[in-house]
CSV table of C-alpha atoms in Angstrom, one decimal:
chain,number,residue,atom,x,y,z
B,1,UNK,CA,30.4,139.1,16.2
B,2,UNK,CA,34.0,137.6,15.9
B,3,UNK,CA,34.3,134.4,14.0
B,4,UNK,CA,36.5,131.6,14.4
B,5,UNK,CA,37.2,128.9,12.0
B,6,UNK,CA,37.7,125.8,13.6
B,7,UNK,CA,38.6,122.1,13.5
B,8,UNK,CA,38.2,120.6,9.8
B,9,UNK,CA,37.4,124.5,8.5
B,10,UNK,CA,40.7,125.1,10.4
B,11,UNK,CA,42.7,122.4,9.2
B,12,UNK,CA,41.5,123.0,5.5
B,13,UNK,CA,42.9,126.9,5.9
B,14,UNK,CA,46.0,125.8,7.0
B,15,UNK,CA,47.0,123.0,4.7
B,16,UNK,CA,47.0,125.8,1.4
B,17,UNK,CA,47.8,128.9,3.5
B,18,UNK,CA,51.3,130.4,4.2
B,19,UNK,CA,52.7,132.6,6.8
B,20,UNK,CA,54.5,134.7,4.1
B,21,UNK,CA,53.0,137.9,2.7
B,22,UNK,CA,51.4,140.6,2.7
B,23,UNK,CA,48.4,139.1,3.2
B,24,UNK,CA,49.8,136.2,5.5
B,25,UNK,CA,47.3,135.7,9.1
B,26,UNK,CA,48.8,136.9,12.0
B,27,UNK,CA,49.1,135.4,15.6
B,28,UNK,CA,47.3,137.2,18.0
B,29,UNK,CA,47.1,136.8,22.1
B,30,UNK,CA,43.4,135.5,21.4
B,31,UNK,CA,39.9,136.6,20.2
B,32,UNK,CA,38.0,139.1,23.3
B,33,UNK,CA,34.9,137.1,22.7
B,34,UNK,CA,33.8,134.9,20.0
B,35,UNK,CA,30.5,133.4,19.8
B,36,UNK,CA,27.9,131.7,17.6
B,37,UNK,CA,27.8,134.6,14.2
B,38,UNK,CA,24.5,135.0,11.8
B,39,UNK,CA,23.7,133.2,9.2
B,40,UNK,CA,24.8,136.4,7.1
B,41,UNK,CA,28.2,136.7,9.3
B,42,UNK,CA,29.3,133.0,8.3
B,43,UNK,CA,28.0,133.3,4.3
B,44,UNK,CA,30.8,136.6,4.8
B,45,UNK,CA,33.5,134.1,6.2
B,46,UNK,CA,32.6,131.5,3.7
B,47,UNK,CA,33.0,134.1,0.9
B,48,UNK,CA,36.2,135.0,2.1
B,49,UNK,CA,37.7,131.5,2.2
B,50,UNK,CA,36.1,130.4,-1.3
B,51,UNK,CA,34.0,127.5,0.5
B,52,UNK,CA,31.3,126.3,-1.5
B,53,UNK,CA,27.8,127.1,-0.5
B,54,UNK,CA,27.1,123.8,0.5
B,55,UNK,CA,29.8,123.1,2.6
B,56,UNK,CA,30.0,123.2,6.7
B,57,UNK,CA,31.8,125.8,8.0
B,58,UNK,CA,33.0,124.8,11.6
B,59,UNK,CA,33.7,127.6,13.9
B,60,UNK,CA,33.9,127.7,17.8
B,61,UNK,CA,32.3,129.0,20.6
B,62,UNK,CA,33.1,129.6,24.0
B,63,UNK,CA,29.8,128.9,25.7
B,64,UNK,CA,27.2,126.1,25.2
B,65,UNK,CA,25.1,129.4,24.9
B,66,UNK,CA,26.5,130.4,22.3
B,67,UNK,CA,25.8,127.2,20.1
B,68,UNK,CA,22.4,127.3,17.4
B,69,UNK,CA,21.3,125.0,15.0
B,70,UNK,CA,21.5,127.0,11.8
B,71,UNK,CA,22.4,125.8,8.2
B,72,UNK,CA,25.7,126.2,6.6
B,73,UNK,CA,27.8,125.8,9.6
B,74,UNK,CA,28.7,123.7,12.0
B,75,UNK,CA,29.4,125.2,16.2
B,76,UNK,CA,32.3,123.3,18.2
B,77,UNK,CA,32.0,125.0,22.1
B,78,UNK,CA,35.4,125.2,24.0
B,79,UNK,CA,35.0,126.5,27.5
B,80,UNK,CA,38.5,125.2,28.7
B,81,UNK,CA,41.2,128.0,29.0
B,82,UNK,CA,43.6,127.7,25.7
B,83,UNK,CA,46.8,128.9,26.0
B,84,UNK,CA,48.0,132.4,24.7
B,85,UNK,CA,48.8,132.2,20.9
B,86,UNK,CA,46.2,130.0,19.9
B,87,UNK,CA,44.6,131.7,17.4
B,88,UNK,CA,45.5,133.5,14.1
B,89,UNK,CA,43.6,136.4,12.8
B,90,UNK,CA,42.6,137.1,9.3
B,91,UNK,CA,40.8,140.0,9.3
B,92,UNK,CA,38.0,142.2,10.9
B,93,UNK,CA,36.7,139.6,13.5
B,94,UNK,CA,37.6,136.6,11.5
B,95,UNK,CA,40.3,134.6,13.3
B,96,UNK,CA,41.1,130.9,13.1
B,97,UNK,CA,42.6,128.3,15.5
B,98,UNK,CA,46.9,128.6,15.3
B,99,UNK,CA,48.3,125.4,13.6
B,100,UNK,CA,49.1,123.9,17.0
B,101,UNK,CA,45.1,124.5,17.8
B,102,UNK,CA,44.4,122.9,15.1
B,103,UNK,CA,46.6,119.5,15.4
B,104,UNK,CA,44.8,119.2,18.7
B,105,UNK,CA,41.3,119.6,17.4
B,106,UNK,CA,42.0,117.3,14.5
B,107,UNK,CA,42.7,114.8,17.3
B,108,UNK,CA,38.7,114.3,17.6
B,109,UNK,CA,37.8,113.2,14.1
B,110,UNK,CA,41.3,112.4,12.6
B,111,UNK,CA,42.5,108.6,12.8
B,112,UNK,CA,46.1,108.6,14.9
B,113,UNK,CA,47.7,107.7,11.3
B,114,UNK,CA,46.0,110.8,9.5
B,115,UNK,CA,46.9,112.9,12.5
B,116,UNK,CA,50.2,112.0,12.6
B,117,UNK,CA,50.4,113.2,8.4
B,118,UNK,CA,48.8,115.9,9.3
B,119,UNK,CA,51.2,117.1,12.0
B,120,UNK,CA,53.6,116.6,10.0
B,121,UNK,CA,52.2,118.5,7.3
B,122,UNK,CA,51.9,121.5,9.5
B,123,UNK,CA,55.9,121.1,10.4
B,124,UNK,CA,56.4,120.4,6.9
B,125,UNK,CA,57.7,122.5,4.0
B,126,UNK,CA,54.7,122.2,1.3
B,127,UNK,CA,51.2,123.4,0.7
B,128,UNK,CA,48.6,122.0,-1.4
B,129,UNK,CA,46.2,123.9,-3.8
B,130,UNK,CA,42.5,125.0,-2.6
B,131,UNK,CA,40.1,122.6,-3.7
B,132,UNK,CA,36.5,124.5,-3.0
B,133,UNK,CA,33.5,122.3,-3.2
B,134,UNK,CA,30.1,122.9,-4.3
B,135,UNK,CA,26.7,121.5,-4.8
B,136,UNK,CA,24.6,122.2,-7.6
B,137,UNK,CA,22.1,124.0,-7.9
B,138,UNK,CA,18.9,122.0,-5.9
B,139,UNK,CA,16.0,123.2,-8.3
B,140,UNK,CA,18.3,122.1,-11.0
B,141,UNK,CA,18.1,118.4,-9.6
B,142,UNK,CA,21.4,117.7,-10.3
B,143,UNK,CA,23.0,117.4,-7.1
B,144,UNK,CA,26.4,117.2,-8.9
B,145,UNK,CA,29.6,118.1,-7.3
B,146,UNK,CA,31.7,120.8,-9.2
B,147,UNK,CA,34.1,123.2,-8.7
B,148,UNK,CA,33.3,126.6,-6.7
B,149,UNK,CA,36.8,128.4,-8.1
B,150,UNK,CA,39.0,128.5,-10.7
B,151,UNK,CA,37.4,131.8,-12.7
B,152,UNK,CA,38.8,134.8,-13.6
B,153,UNK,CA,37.0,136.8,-11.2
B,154,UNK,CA,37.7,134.4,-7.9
B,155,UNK,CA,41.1,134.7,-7.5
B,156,UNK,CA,42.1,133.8,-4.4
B,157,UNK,CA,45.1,135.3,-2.1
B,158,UNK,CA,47.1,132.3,-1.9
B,159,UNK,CA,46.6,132.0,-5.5
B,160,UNK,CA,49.6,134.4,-6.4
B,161,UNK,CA,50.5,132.7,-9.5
B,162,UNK,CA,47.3,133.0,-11.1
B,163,UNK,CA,46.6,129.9,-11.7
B,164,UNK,CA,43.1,127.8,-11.7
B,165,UNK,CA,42.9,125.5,-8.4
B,166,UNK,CA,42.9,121.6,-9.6
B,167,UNK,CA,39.9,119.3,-9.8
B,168,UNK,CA,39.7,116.4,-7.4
B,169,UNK,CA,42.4,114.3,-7.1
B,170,UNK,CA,42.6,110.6,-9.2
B,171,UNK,CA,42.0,108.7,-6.1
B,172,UNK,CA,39.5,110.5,-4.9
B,173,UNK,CA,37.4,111.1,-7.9
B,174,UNK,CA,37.5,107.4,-8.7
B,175,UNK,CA,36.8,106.1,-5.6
B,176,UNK,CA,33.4,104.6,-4.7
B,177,UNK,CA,31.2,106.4,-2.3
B,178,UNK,CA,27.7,106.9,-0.8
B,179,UNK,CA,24.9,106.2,-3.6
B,180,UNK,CA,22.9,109.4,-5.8
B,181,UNK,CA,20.9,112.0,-3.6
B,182,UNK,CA,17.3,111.2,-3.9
B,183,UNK,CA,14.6,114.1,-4.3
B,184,UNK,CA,12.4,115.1,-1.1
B,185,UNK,CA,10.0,112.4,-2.7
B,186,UNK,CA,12.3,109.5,-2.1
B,187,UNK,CA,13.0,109.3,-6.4
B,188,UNK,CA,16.5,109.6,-7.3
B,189,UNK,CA,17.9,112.4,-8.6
B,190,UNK,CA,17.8,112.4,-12.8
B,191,UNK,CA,21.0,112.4,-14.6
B,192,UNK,CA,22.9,110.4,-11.7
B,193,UNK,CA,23.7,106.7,-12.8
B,194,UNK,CA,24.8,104.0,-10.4
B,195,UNK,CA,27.6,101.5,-10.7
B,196,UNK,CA,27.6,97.7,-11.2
B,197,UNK,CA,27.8,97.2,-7.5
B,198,UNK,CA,25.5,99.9,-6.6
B,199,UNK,CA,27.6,102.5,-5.8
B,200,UNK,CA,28.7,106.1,-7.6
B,201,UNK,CA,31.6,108.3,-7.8
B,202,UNK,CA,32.2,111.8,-8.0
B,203,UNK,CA,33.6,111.4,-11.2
B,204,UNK,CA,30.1,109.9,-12.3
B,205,UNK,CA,28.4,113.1,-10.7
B,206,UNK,CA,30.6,115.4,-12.7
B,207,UNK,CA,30.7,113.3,-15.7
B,208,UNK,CA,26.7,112.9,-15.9
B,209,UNK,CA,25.4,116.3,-14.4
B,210,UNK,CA,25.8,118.5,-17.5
B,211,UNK,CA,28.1,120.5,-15.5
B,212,UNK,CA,30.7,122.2,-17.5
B,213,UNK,CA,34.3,121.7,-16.5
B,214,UNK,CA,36.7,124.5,-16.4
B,215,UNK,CA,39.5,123.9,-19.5
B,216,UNK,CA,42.5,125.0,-17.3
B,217,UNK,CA,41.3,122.5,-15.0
B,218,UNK,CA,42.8,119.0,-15.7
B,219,UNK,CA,42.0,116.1,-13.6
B,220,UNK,CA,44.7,115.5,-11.5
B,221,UNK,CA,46.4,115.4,-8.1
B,222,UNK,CA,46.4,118.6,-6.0
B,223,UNK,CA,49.8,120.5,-6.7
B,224,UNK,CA,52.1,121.1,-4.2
B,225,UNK,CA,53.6,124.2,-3.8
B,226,UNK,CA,56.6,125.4,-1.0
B,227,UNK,CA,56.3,127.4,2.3
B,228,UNK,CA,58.1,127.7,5.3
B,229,UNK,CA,57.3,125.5,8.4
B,230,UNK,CA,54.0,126.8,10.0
B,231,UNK,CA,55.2,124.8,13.1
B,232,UNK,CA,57.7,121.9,14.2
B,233,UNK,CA,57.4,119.2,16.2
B,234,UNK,CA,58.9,120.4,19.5
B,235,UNK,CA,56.2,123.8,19.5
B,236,UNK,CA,53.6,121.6,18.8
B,237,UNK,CA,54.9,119.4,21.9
B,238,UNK,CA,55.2,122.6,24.0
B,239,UNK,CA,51.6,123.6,23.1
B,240,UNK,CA,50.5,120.1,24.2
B,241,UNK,CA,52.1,120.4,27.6
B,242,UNK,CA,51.1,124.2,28.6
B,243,UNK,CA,47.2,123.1,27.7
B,244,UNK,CA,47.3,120.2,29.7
B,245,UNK,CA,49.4,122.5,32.6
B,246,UNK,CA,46.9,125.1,32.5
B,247,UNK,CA,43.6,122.3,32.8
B,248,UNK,CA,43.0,121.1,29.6
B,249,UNK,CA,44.1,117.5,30.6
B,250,UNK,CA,40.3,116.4,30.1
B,251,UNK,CA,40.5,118.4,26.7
B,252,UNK,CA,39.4,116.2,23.8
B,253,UNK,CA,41.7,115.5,21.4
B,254,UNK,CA,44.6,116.0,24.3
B,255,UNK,CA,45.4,111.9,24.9
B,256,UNK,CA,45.4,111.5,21.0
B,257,UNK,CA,47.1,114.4,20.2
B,258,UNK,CA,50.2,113.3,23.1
B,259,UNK,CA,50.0,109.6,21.3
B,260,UNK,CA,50.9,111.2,18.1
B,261,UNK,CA,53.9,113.2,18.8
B,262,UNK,CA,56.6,111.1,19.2
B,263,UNK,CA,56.4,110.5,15.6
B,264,UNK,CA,55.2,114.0,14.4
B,265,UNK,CA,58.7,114.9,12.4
B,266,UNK,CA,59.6,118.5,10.9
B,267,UNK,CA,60.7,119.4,7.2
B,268,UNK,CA,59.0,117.1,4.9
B,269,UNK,CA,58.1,118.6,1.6
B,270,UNK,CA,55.4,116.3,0.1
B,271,UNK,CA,52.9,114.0,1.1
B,272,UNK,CA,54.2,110.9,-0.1
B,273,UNK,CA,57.7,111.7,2.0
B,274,UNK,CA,55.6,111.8,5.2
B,275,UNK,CA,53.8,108.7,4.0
B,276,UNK,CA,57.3,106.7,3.3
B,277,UNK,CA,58.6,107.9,6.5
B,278,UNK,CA,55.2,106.6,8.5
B,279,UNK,CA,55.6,103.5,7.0
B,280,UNK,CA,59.6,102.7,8.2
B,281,UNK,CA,59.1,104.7,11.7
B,282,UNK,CA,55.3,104.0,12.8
B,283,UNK,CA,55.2,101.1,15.6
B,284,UNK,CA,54.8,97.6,14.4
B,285,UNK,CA,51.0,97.2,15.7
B,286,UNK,CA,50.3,100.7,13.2
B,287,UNK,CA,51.9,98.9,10.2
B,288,UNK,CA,55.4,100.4,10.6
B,289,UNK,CA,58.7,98.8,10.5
B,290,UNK,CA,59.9,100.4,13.8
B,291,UNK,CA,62.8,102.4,12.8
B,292,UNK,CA,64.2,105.4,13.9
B,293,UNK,CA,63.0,108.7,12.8
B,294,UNK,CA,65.0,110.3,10.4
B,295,UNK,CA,66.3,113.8,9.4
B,296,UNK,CA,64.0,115.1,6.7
B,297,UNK,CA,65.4,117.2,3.8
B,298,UNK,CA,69.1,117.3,5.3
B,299,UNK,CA,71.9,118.8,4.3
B,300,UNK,CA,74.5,115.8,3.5
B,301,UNK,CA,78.3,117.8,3.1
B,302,UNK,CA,80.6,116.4,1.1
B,303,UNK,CA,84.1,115.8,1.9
B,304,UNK,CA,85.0,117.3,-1.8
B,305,UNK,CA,84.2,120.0,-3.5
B,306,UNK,CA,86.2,119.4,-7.2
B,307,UNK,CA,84.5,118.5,-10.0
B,308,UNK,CA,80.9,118.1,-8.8
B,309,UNK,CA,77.6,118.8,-10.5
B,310,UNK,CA,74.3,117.1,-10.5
B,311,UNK,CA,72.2,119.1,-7.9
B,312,UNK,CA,75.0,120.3,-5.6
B,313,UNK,CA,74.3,123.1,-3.5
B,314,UNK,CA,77.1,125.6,-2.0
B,315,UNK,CA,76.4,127.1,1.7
B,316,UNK,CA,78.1,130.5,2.9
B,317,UNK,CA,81.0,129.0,3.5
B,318,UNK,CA,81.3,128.0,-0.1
B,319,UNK,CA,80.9,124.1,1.4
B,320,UNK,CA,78.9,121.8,-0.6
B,321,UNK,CA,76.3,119.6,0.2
B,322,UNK,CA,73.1,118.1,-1.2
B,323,UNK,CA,69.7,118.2,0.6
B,324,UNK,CA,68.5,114.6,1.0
B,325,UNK,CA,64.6,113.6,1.7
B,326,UNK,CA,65.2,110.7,4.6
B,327,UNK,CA,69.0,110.7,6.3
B,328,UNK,CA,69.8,108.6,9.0
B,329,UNK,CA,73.4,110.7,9.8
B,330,UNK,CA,75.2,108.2,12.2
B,331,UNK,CA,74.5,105.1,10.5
B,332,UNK,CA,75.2,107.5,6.7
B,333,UNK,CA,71.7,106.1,5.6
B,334,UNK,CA,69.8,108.2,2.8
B,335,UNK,CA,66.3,107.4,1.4
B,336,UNK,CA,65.2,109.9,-1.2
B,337,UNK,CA,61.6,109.7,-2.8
B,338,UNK,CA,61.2,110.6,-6.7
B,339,UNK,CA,57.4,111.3,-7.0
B,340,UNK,CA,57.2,113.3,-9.8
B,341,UNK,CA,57.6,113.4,-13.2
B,342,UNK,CA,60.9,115.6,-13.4
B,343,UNK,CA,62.8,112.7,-11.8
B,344,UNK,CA,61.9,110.4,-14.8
B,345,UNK,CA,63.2,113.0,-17.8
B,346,UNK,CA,66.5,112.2,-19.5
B,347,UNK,CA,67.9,114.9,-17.7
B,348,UNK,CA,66.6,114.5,-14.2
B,349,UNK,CA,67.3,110.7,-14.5
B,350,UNK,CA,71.0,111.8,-15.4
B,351,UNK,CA,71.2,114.4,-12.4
B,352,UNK,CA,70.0,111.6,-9.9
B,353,UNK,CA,72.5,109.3,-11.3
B,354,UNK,CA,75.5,111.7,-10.8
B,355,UNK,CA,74.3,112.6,-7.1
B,356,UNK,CA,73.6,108.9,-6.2
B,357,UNK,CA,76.9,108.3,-7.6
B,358,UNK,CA,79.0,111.1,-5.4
B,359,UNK,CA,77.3,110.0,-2.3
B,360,UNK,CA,78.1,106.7,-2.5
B,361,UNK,CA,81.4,107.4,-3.6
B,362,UNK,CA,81.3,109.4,-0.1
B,363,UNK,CA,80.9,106.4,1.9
B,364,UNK,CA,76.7,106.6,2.4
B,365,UNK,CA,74.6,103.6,1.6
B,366,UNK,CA,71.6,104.7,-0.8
B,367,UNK,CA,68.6,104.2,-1.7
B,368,UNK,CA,65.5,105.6,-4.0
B,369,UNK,CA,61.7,104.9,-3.3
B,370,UNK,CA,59.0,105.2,-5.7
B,371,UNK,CA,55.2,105.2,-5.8
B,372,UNK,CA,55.7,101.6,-6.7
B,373,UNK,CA,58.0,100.8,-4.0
B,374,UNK,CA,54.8,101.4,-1.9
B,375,UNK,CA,53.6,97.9,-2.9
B,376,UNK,CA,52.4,94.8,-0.8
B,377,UNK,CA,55.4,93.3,-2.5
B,378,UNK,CA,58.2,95.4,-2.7
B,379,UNK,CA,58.3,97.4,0.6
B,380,UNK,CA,58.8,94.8,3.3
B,381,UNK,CA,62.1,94.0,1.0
B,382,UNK,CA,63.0,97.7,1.1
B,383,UNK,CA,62.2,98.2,4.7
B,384,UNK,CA,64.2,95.1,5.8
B,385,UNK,CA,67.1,96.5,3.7
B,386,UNK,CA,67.1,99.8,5.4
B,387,UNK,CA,66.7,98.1,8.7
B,388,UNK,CA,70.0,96.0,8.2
B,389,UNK,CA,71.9,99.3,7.5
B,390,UNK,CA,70.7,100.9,10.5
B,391,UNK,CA,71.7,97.7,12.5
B,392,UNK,CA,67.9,97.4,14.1
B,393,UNK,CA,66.5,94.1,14.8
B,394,UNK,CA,63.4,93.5,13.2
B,395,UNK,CA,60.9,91.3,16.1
B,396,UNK,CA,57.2,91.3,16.1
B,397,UNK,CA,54.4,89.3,17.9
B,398,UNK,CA,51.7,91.6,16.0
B,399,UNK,CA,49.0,89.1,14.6
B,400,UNK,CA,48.6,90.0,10.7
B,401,UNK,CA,51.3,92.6,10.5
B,402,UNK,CA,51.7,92.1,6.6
B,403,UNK,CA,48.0,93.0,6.4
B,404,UNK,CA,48.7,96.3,8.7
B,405,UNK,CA,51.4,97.3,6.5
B,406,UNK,CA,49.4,97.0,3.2
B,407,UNK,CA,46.7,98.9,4.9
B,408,UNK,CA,48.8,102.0,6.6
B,409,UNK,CA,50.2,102.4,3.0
B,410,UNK,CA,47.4,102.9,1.4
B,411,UNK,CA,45.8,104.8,4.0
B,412,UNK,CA,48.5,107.1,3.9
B,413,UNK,CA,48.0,107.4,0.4
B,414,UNK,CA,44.3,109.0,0.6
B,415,UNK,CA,43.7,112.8,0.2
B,416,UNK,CA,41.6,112.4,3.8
B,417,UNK,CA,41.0,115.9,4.4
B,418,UNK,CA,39.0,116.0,0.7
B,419,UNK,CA,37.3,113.0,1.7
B,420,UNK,CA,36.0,114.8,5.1
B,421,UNK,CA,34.8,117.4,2.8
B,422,UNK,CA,32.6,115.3,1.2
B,423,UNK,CA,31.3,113.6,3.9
B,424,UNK,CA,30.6,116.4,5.3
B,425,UNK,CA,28.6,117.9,2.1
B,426,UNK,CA,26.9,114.9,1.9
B,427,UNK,CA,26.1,114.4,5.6
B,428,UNK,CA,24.3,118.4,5.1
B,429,UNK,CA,22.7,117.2,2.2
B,430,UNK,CA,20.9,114.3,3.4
B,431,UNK,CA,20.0,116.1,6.3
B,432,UNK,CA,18.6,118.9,4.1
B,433,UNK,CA,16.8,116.4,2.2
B,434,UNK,CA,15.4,114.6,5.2
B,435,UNK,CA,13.9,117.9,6.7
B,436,UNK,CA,12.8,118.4,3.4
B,437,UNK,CA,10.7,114.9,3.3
B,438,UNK,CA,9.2,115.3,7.0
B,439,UNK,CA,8.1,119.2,6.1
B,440,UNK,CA,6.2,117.1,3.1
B,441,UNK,CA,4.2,114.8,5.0
């Protein structure tokens, strides 16, 4: 039976997978048939993709025939006619919706903010590492989250550098979610504490299961690593419009997906630069300051080439030029966003300095964002600034727009597609543990 990873299962693959190498997924036409696999066929895709045991793996279907209830994965049914391209393959009858799928699938379950960041992921330049989820063992009672990879003997193919995948990112970890899974009996599970206000974290789960964590693990964000575009804005446009020209107007997903464009923009290289850009360019009702989209990672040429240093690049032409996160060209605007560490050394502070330097020496007005910068307090000073270089009026009737703005920003800040895989775990679990209960009385 062919197999076909779909919606989140998709959009997980695709945010740590590249088009590049040998063992890179390929685009094909599309599937002959692809149906509702065996319980043993999907265990074989989960292997494959290093999915924890306990976690959903959504595939589609072409008929509501094909659809059955059956643990460990979750059957999405498309009968609508999808354009040619629209699926990838990945090996003997495993396939997975194309990137442009995808976007329009996330449509259904993504908030237009999230599905926005994650167009723009897709168009972007940057992957993030695997993060594979797994429950405990059940007879064990601990119910603990933990990680499914990071061994010597579960490399993975995108893992060329051999490195361990990361642990749950900071924000995520400490975050409050759902109470402890209780035991068929209704008793909660032992070993799992509760917080002050009733509520635990998967940093409590790890911390008070027992489970071992792996030393090359450290807690910390999910690293980013580079890869070409796996998209851009105007094929994911052109996908859009040949679905809805060949009937899939009533397609779900279709009227979010088309909201979302317009501010879907190509070549970011991190998740904080499509998060800074969201919050200048998104409308003023989504928290946005309204301004224009801008050029991400430009090339900016300079009108000199003696005695420069500090980052400058050289094209085949032997012209220099820097590559600049945000660039407004006409109005010679640049934003650029230092997010890590290797901006705050002596010598990366001193190599900013020198390229902040030349360009405004070149006539460009300037400016640097930080996580901070992201504040309640400090961005509506830095976005007014911006929008005074540009020469953009800055009007709005929208009722609580400082509110908005606080909360885009930080919901641009959340690792959302880790948080669906949670839910997701949970939402099996209880329903295990609910079956479980009834099958007792």
């Amino acid at each position: 039976m062919t197999i076909v990873l779909s919606d989140i299962s998709a959009a997980l693959f695709w945010e740590c997978w590249s088009l590049e190498g040998a063992q890179a997924p390929r685009r094909v036409m599309s599937p002959q048939s692809f149906g509702s696999p065996s319980a043993h066929e999907a265990e074989h895709a989960r292997r494959l993709l290093a999915l924890g045991s306990c976690e959903p793996l959504h595939l589609l279907v072409g008929s509501s025939r094909g659809r059955r209830r059956c643990p460990g994965f979750v059957t999405h049914c498309c009968t609508k006619e999808l354009p040619l391209g629209s699926f990838f393959a990945l090996g003997d009858d495993i396939f997975v919706a194309a990137p442009e799928l995808a976007f329009v699938q996330a449509a259904r379950w993504l908030s237009l903010e999230h599905l926005i960041h994650f167009g723009m992921m897709l168009c972007g330049l940057y992957r993030r590492d695997p993060v594979a989820l797994e429950w405990a063992d059940a007879q064990s009672a601990s119910f603990a989250l933990r990680q499914a990879i990071g061994g010597p003997a579960s490399r993975l193919p995108w893992q060329a550098s051999g490195e361990c995948a990361p642990d749950f990112p900071p924000q995520a970890i400490d975050r409050p979610v759902s109470g402890p899974p209780q035991q068929a009996n209704g008793e909660p599970v032992p070993g799992l504490s509760r917080q002050t206000n009733g509520e635990s974290s998967p940093r409590q789960f790890l911390q008070t299961s027992g489970e071992p964590r792996a030393a090359s693990s450290p807690w910390r964000k999910r690293r980013l690593r580079k890869r070409a575009a796996l998209t851009s804005a105007s094929e994911l446009r052109d996908y859009v419009e040949r679905l809805t020209d060949i009937g899939g107007k009533g397609l779900k997903g279709i009227r979010a997906a088309t909201r979302a464009l317009p501010f879907v923009v190509d070549r970011s290289r991190s998740p904080m630069e499509s998060a800074l850009t969201m919050a200048l360019c998104l409308p003023c009702k989504l928290g946005g300051f309204a301004l224009p989209n801008p050029t991400l990672n430009a090339s900016v040429y300079l009108g000199r080439s003696d005695n420069l240093a500090g980052g400058v690049r050289w094209d085949s032409r032997g012209l220099p030029y820097f590559e600049c996160d945000l660039v407004w060209g006409d109005e010679r605007v640049i934003v650029e966003y230092h997010g890590d560490g290797g901006h705050f050394t002596r010598e990366g502070a001193a190599k900013d300095a020198r390229k902040a330097n030349i360009l405004l020496g070149e006539g460009f007005k300037y400016y640097v964002a930080t996580i901070d910068t992201m504040s309640a307090l400090k961005f509506p000073e830095f976005a007014h600034r911006i929008r005074l270089d540009l020469h953009r009026k800055f009007q709005t009737s929208v009722k609580d727009f400082e509110q908005k703005g606080i909360e885009l920003r930080n919901m641009l800040q959340r690792d959302y597609l880790l948080d669906r895989r949670v839910s997701d775990i949970r939402a099996r679990q209880e329903a295990e543990l609910c079956a479980a209960r009834n099958d007792g009385e």
